[in-house]
Short mmCIF file of C-alpha atoms and ligand atoms in Angstrom, two decimals:
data_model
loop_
_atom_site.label_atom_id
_atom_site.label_comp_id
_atom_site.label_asym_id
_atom_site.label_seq_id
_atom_site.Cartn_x
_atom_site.Cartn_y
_atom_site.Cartn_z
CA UNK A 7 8.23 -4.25 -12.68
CA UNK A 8 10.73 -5.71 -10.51
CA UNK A 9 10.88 -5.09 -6.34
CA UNK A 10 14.11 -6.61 -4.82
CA UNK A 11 12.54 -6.73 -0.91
CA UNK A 12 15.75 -6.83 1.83
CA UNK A 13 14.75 -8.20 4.77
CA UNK A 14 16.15 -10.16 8.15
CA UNK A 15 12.85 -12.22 7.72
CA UNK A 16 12.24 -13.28 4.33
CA UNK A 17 9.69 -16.24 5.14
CA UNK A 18 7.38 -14.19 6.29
CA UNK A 19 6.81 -13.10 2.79
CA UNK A 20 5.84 -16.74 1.50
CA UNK A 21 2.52 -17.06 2.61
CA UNK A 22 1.85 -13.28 1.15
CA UNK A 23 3.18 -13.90 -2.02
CA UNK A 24 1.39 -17.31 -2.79
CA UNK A 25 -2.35 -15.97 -0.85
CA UNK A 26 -5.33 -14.06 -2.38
CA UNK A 27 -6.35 -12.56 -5.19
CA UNK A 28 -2.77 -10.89 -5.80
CA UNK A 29 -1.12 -13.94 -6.27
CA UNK A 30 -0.86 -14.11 -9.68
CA UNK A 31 0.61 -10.89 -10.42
CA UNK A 32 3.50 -12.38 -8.27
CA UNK A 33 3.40 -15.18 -9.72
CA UNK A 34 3.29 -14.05 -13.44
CA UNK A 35 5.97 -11.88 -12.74
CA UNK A 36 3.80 -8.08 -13.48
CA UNK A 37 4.84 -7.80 -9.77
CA UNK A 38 8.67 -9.91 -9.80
CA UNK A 39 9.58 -10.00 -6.31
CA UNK A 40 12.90 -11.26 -4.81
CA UNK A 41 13.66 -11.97 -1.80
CA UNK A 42 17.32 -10.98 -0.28
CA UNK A 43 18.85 -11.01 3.51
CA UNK A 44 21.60 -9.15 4.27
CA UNK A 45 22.60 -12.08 6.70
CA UNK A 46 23.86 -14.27 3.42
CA UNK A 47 26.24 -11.71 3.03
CA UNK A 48 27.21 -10.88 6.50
CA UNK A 49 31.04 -11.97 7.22
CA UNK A 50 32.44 -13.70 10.20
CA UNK A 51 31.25 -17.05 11.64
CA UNK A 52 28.32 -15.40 13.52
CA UNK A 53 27.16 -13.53 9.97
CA UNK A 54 26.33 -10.11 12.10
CA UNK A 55 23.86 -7.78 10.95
CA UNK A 56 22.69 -5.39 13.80
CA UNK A 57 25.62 -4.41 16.74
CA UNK A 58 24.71 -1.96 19.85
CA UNK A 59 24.11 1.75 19.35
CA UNK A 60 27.09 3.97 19.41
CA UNK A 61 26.35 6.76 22.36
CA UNK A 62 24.27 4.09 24.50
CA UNK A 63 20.74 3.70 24.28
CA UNK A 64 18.57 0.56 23.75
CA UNK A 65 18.36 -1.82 21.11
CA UNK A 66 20.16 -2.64 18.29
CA UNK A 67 20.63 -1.09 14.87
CA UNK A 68 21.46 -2.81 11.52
CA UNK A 69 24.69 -2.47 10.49
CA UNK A 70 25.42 -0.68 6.75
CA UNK A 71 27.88 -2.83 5.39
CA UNK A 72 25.57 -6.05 5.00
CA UNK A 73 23.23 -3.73 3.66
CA UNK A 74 25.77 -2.65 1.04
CA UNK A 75 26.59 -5.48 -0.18
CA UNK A 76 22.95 -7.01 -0.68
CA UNK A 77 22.20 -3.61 -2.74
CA UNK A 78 25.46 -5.07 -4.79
CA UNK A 79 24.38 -8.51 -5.20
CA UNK A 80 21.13 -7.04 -6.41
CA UNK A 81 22.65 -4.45 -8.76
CA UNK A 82 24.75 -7.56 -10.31
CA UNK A 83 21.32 -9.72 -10.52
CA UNK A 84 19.51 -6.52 -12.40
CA UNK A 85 22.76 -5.19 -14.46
CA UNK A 86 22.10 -1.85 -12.87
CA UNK A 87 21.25 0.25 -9.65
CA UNK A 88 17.66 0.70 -9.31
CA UNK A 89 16.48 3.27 -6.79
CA UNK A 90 16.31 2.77 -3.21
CA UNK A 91 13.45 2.91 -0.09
CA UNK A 92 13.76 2.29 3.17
CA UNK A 93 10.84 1.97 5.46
CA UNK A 94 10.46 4.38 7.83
CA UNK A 95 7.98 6.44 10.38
CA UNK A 96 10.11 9.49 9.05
CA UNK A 97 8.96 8.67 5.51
CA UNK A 98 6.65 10.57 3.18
CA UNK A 99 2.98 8.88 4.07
CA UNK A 100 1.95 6.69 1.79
CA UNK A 101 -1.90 7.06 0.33
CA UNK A 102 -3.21 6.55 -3.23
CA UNK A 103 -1.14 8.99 -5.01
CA UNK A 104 2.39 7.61 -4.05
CA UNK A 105 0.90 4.05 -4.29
CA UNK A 106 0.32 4.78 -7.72
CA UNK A 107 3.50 6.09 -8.99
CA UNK A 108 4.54 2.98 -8.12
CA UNK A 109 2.61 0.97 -9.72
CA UNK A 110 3.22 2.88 -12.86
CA UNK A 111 7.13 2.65 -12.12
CA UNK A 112 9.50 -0.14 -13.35
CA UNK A 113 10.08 -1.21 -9.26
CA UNK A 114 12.48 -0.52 -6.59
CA UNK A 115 14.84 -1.93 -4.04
CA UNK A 116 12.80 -1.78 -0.99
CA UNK A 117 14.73 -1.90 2.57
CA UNK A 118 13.03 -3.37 5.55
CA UNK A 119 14.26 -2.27 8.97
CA UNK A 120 14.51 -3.67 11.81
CA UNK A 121 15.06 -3.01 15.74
CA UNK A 122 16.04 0.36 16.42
CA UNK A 123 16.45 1.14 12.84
CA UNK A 124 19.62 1.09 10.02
CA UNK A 125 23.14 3.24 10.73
CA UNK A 126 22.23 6.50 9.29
CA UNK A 127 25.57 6.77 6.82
CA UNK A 128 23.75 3.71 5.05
CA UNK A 129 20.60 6.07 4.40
CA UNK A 130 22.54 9.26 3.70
CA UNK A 131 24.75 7.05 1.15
CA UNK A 132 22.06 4.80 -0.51
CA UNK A 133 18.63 5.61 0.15
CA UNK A 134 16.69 7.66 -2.63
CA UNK A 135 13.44 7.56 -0.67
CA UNK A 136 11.64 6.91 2.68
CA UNK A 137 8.07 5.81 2.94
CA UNK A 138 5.88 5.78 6.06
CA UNK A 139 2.24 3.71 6.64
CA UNK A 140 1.23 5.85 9.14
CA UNK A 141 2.15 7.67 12.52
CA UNK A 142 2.79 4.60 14.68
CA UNK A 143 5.79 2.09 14.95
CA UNK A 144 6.04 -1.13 13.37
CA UNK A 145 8.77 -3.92 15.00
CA UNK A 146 10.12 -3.60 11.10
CA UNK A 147 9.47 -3.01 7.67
CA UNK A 148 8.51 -6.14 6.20
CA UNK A 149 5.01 -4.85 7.00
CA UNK A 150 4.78 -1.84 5.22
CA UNK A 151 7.29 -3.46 2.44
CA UNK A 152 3.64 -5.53 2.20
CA UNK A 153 1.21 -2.54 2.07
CA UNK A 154 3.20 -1.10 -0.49
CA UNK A 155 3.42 -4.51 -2.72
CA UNK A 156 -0.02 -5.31 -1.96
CA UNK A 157 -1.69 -1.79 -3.01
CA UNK A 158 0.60 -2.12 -6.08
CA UNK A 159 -0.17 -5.16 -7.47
CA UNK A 160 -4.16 -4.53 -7.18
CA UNK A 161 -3.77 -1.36 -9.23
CA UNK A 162 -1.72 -3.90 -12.18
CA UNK A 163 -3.90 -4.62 -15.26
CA UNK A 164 -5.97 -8.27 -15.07
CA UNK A 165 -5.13 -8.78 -11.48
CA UNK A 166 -8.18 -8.21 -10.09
CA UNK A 167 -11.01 -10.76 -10.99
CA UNK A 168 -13.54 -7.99 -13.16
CA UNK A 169 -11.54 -5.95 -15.43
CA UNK A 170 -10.51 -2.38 -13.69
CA UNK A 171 -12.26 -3.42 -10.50
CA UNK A 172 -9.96 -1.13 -9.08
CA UNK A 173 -11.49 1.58 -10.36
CA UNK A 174 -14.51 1.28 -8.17
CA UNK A 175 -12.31 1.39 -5.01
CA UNK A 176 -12.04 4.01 -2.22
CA UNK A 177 -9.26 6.75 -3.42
CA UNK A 178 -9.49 5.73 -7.23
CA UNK A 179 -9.54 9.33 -9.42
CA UNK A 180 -11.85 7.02 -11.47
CA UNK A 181 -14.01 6.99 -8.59
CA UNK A 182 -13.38 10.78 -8.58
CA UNK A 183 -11.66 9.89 -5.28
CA UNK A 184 -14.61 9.38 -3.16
CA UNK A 185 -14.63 6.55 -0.69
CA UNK A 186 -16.32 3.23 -1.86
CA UNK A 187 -20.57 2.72 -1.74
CA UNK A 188 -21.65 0.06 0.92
CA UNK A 189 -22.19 -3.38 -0.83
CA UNK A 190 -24.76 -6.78 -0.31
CA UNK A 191 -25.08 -10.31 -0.24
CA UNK A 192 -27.29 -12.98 -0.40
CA UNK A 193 -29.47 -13.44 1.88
CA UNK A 194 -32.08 -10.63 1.06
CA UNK A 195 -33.20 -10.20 4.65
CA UNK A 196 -30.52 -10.68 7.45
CA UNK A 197 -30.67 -10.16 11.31
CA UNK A 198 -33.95 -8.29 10.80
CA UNK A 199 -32.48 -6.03 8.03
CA UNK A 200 -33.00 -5.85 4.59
CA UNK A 201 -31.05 -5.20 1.44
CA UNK A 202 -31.61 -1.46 -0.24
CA UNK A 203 -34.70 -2.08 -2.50
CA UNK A 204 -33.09 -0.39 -5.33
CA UNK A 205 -30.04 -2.82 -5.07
CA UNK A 206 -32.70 -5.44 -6.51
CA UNK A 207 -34.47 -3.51 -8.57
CA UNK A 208 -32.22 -4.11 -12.10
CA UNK A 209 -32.47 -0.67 -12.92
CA UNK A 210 -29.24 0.14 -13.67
CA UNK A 211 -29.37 4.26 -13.97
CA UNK A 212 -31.03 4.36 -10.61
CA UNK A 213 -28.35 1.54 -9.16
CA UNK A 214 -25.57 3.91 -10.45
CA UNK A 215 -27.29 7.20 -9.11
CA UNK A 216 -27.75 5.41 -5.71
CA UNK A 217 -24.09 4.12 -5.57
CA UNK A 218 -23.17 7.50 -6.13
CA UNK A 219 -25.43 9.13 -3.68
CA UNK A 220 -24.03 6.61 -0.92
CA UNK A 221 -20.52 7.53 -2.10
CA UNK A 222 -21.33 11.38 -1.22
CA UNK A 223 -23.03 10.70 1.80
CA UNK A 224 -20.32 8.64 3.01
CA UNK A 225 -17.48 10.55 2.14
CA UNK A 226 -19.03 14.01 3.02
CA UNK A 227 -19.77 12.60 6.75
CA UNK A 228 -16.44 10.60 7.15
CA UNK A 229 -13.70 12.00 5.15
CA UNK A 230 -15.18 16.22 4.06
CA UNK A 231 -11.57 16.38 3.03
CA UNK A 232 -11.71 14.31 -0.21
CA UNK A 233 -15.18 16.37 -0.91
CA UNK A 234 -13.34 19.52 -1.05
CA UNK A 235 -10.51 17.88 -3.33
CA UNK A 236 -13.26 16.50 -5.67
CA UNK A 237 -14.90 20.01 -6.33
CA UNK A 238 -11.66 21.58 -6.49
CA UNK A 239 -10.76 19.18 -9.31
CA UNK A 240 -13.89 20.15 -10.78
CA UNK A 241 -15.39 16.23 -10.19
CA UNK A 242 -18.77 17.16 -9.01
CA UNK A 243 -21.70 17.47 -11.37
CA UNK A 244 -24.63 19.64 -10.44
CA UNK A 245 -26.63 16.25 -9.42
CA UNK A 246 -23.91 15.27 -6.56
CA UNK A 247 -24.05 19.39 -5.33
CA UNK A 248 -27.43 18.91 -5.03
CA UNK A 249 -27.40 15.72 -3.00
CA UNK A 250 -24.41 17.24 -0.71
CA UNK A 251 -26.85 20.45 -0.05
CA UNK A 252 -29.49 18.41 0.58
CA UNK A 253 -27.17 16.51 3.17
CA UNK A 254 -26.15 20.09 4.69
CA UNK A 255 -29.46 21.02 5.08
CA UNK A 256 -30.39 18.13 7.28
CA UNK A 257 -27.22 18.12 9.42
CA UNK A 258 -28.38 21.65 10.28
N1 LIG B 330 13.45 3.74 16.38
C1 LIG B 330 12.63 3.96 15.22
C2 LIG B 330 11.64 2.81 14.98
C3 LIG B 330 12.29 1.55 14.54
S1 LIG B 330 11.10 0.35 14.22
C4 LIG B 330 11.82 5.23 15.46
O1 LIG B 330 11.42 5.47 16.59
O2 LIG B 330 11.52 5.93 14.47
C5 LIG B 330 11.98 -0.77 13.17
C6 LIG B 330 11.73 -0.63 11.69
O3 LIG B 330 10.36 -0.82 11.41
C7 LIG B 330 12.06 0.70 11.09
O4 LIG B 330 13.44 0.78 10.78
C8 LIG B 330 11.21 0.72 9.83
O5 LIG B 330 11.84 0.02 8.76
C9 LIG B 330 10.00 -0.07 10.27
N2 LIG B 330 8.86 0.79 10.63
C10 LIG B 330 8.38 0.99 11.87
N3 LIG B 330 7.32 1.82 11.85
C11 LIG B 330 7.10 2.14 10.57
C12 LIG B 330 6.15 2.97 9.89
N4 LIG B 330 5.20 3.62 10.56
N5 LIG B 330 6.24 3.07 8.55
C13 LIG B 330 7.19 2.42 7.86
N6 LIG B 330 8.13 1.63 8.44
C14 LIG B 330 8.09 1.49 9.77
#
């Protein structure tokens, strides 16, 4: 899986790439990530890549034909065109799903923008998708172009330390998309508080039931959404209806 990430600012991807537990899927090349700004390519002495709006208005906007060319140079580096993303609050929003078509594509170019934005006959000619992280702005998309890479390379096989770790996270359909269970550390008694008994009790059927049972809880009070989605998908068993009745009965 290759990403080609264009961006004004490419250093600030050096500490990301080379940090944390994702490293190596960088690094081994599962997640191959290069680097490209459209300044290299920019002509005249001053290598412009961003001019005034037309119409008026503030700010800047990045200009399409130093965007053009780095999808070139990239198409010559790869031998062909791979698709195209651009950053974007007017993107579709990403979540678990779209994170993991991704990660079970072959990669993407992804575009990064910056100031006001990119000229729009840039997007209307190259981009094949646009991909929000939420409903806020973002000074650009190197950012996001990091949520994206980040989420991606978690889901890749052996990148996490315990095999399919990432099957016990929040979202995961192995996890029957449920949000995560609370988790413990040493020490057994902290500030006054103490560690669930049955977390220490080695009983592993009753460790699983009660990892489960906080999953419920927790989703049912924070997110009801993903309950409904669960036991539409048919997810629940009779055990977790009965928990989630007993919760409704003593909310009121
Ligand atoms: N004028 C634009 C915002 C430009 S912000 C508007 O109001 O919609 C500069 C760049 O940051 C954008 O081009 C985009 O690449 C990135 N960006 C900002 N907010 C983002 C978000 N919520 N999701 C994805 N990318 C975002």
């Amino acid at each position: 899986m290759r990403f080609d990430v264009v961006t004004l600012f490419p250093e600030i991807f050096a500490p990301f790439l080379t940090t944390g537990i994702t490293r190596r899927a960088y690094s081994s090349g599962a997640v191959d990530v290069h680097l490209f700004n459209p300044r290299d390519v920019a002509s005249g002495n001053y290598r412009r890549v961003d001019d005034r709006p037309f119409g008026g208005g503030p700010g800047m906007v990045m200009m399409a034909e130093p965007l053009e060319k780095t999808l070139d140079v990239i198409a010559s580096e790869r031998g062909h065109r791979a698709k195209v993303v651009l950053f974007s609050p007017i993107g579709q929003r990403l979540d678990h799903s779209l994170v993991q078509e991704w990660a079970n594509s072959d990669g993407a170019v992804l575009i990064c923008g910056r100031y006001e934005g990119v000229d729009q006959r840039f997007i209307d000619a190259h981009v094949d998708a646009q991909i929000s992280i939420g409903d806020f702005v973002l000074s650009g998309g190197e950012l996001p172009a990091m949520v994206l890479l980040d989420a991606v390379a978690r889901l890749q096989p052996d990148v996490l330390g315990d095999a399919d770790s990432h099957h016990f996270d929040s979202f995961n359909p192995a996890l029957d998309g449920l949000l995560d269970c609370p988790h413990y550390t040493r020490p057994e008694a902290w500030a006054g508080q103490a560690v669930p008994e049955v977390l220490l009790s080695g009983h592993h059927i009753n460790i699983a039931r009660w990892r489960r049972d906080q999953q419920l809880r927790l989703t049912a009070r924070h997110r009801p959404d993903l309950i409904a989605a669960a036991r539409a998908a048919g997810r629940l068993t009779a055990q977790d209806e009965d928990l989630l009745a007993s919760i409704a009965i003593m909310v009121g």
